CSV table of C-alpha atoms in Angstrom, one decimal:
chain,number,residue,atom,x,y,z
P,8,MET,CA,-93.2,-22.5,181.5
P,9,ASP,CA,-90.6,-25.0,182.6
P,10,LEU,CA,-88.0,-23.5,185.0
P,11,ASP,CA,-85.1,-24.6,182.8
P,12,ASP,CA,-86.7,-22.5,180.0
P,13,LEU,CA,-85.6,-19.5,182.0
P,14,LEU,CA,-82.0,-20.5,181.3
P,15,VAL,CA,-82.2,-20.0,177.6
P,16,PRO,CA,-81.5,-16.3,177.5
P,17,LEU,CA,-78.9,-16.6,180.2
P,18,ARG,CA,-77.1,-19.3,178.3
P,19,ALA,CA,-76.9,-17.0,175.3
P,20,THR,CA,-75.4,-14.3,177.5
P,21,CYS,CA,-72.8,-16.7,178.9
P,22,ALA,CA,-72.0,-17.8,175.3
P,23,SER,CA,-71.1,-14.2,174.5
P,24,MET,CA,-68.5,-13.9,177.3
P,25,PRO,CA,-65.1,-15.2,176.1
P,26,PRO,CA,-63.9,-16.3,179.6
P,27,LEU,CA,-67.0,-18.4,180.1
P,28,VAL,CA,-66.6,-19.9,176.6
P,29,ALA,CA,-63.0,-20.8,177.4
P,30,MET,CA,-64.1,-22.4,180.6
P,31,GLN,CA,-66.8,-24.3,178.7
P,32,LEU,CA,-69.3,-23.3,181.4
P,33,GLU,CA,-72.8,-24.7,181.2
P,34,LEU,CA,-75.9,-23.5,183.1
P,35,ARG,CA,-77.3,-27.0,183.6
P,36,HIS,CA,-80.5,-26.9,185.7
P,37,PHE,CA,-82.7,-24.5,187.7
P,38,ASP,CA,-85.1,-26.0,190.2
P,39,GLY,CA,-86.6,-22.7,191.4
P,40,GLN,CA,-84.3,-22.4,194.4
P,41,ARG,CA,-80.9,-23.7,193.3
P,42,LEU,CA,-79.0,-23.3,190.1
P,43,TYR,CA,-76.6,-26.0,188.9
P,44,VAL,CA,-73.6,-25.1,186.8
P,45,TYR,CA,-71.0,-27.3,185.1
P,46,ALA,CA,-67.5,-27.0,183.5
P,47,PRO,CA,-65.2,-29.8,182.3
P,48,LEU,CA,-61.9,-30.3,184.2
P,49,ALA,CA,-60.0,-30.4,180.8
P,50,ALA,CA,-60.7,-26.7,180.2
P,51,ASN,CA,-60.0,-25.7,183.8
P,52,VAL,CA,-57.0,-27.7,184.8
P,53,ASN,CA,-53.9,-26.4,186.6
P,54,ASP,CA,-50.3,-27.6,186.6
P,55,LYS,CA,-51.1,-30.3,189.2
P,56,GLY,CA,-53.9,-31.9,187.2
P,57,SER,CA,-56.6,-30.6,189.5
P,58,ALA,CA,-59.2,-27.9,189.0
P,59,PHE,CA,-57.7,-24.4,188.7
P,60,GLY,CA,-58.7,-22.3,191.7
P,61,GLY,CA,-59.6,-19.3,189.6
P,62,SER,CA,-62.1,-21.5,187.7
P,63,LEU,CA,-63.6,-22.8,190.9
P,64,SER,CA,-64.1,-19.2,192.1
P,65,ALA,CA,-65.4,-18.1,188.7
P,66,LEU,CA,-67.9,-21.0,188.4
P,67,MET,CA,-69.4,-20.2,191.8
P,68,THR,CA,-69.4,-16.5,191.2
P,69,ILE,CA,-71.3,-17.0,187.9
P,70,ALA,CA,-73.7,-19.4,189.5
P,71,GLY,CA,-74.7,-16.8,192.1
P,72,TRP,CA,-75.0,-14.1,189.4
P,73,ALA,CA,-77.1,-16.3,187.3
P,74,LEU,CA,-79.3,-17.3,190.2
P,75,ALA,CA,-80.1,-13.7,191.2
P,76,THR,CA,-80.8,-12.8,187.6
P,77,LEU,CA,-83.1,-15.8,187.2
P,78,LYS,CA,-85.1,-14.9,190.4
P,79,LEU,CA,-85.6,-11.3,189.1
P,80,GLN,CA,-86.6,-12.6,185.7
P,81,GLN,CA,-89.2,-14.9,187.3
P,82,ALA,CA,-90.7,-11.8,188.9
P,83,GLY,CA,-90.8,-10.1,185.6
P,84,LEU,CA,-88.0,-7.6,186.5
P,85,ALA,CA,-85.1,-6.6,184.3
P,86,ALA,CA,-81.9,-5.8,186.2
P,87,ASP,CA,-78.1,-5.7,185.9
P,88,VAL,CA,-76.7,-8.0,188.6
P,89,TYR,CA,-73.2,-7.7,189.9
P,90,VAL,CA,-71.2,-9.5,192.6
P,91,ALA,CA,-70.5,-6.9,195.3
P,92,THR,CA,-68.4,-9.0,197.7
P,93,SER,CA,-67.4,-12.6,198.0
P,94,SER,CA,-65.3,-14.8,200.1
P,95,VAL,CA,-64.0,-18.2,198.8
P,96,ARG,CA,-62.7,-21.1,200.7
P,97,TYR,CA,-60.8,-23.9,199.0
P,98,ARG,CA,-61.3,-27.1,200.9
P,99,ALA,CA,-59.9,-29.9,198.8
P,100,PRO,CA,-58.3,-30.5,195.4
P,101,LEU,CA,-60.8,-31.5,192.7
P,102,LEU,CA,-59.6,-34.0,190.1
P,103,ASP,CA,-62.8,-34.3,188.2
P,104,ASP,CA,-65.3,-32.1,186.3
P,105,LEU,CA,-66.6,-29.0,188.1
P,106,HIS,CA,-70.2,-29.2,189.4
P,107,ALA,CA,-71.4,-26.1,191.2
P,108,GLN,CA,-74.6,-25.0,192.8
P,109,ALA,CA,-75.8,-21.7,194.2
P,110,TRP,CA,-78.7,-20.9,196.5
P,111,LEU,CA,-80.0,-18.2,198.8
P,112,GLU,CA,-78.4,-17.8,202.2
P,113,PRO,CA,-80.7,-19.4,204.8
P,114,ASP,CA,-81.4,-16.1,206.7
P,115,ALA,CA,-82.4,-14.2,203.6
P,116,ASP,CA,-85.7,-14.1,201.7
P,117,TRP,CA,-86.3,-13.9,197.9
P,118,ALA,CA,-89.5,-12.0,198.5
P,119,ASP,CA,-87.7,-9.3,200.4
P,120,PHE,CA,-85.1,-9.0,197.6
P,121,ILE,CA,-87.8,-8.8,194.9
P,122,ASP,CA,-89.9,-6.3,196.9
P,123,THR,CA,-86.9,-4.0,197.7
P,124,PHE,CA,-85.8,-4.1,194.0
P,125,GLY,CA,-89.4,-3.3,192.9
P,126,ARG,CA,-89.6,-0.3,195.2
P,127,LEU,CA,-86.1,1.1,195.0
P,128,GLY,CA,-84.7,-0.1,191.7
P,129,LYS,CA,-81.9,-1.7,193.5
P,130,ALA,CA,-81.4,-4.5,196.1
P,131,ARG,CA,-78.8,-6.8,197.6
P,132,VAL,CA,-79.1,-10.5,198.2
P,133,PRO,CA,-76.7,-12.9,200.0
P,134,LEU,CA,-76.0,-16.2,198.2
P,135,LEU,CA,-74.0,-19.3,198.8
P,136,ALA,CA,-72.3,-21.6,196.3
P,137,GLN,CA,-70.3,-24.7,196.4
P,138,VAL,CA,-68.3,-26.9,194.0
P,139,LEU,CA,-68.8,-30.5,195.0
P,140,LEU,CA,-66.4,-33.4,195.1
P,141,PRO,CA,-67.6,-36.5,193.1
P,142,GLU,CA,-67.4,-38.8,196.1
P,143,GLY,CA,-69.3,-36.3,198.3
P,144,GLY,CA,-68.0,-33.3,200.2
P,145,VAL,CA,-67.0,-29.9,199.1
P,146,ALA,CA,-64.0,-28.8,197.0
P,147,ALA,CA,-64.7,-25.0,197.3
P,148,GLU,CA,-67.4,-22.7,198.8
P,149,LEU,CA,-68.3,-19.1,198.2
P,150,SER,CA,-70.3,-16.7,200.3
P,151,GLY,CA,-71.3,-13.7,198.3
P,152,ARG,CA,-73.4,-10.6,198.2
P,153,TYR,CA,-74.9,-9.6,194.9
P,154,VAL,CA,-76.5,-6.3,194.0
P,155,ALA,CA,-79.2,-5.8,191.4
P,156,LEU,CA,-79.6,-2.4,189.7
P,157,ALA,CA,-82.5,-1.4,187.5
P,158,LYS,CA,-81.6,-1.2,183.8
P,159,GLY,CA,-81.8,2.1,182.1
C-alpha cells in the first residue's frame, strides 16, 4: 500500500468538519515520518492580507493530529486522537498559501508510542509542526503533545 493511500479515510474525516472545509485544508502527502498539509491564503487571510494566525495554528494542530492518527493506523490500531497541549510561536507574516508539516519530536520514538498504546489503550506523543515561508524560513511553529485513547 502506498503511504498516501492512508490519507484517504482521513481526508474524508476532514471533509466532514465545517471549520476545515472553510479553511480549504488539504492533507497533501505522507512520507511515513512527516505529514504535509496545505490551505490557500485566500480562505485564510486576515485584515492585513497575510495568513490569519488562527488558521496557522489550526493547520499545524490538524497536521499533528493527522500524523498521530496515521501512525496508529499504520500499526493497525484504532484510536481517538486529541491535542492535549500546544505552544505556538508566530515568527513572520505569511503572504502566500499555507504549507505545513508535522513530525515526531526528535527525542521521542514512534515504537514507544505504539507499544504503550497497545498495552494500555492510551498513549501520548510529542509532535512538532511548522508553516513554512515560500522563500525559506518559518512563519509559525507548534510544539504539541497529543493523546491517543482506544475507541470504544
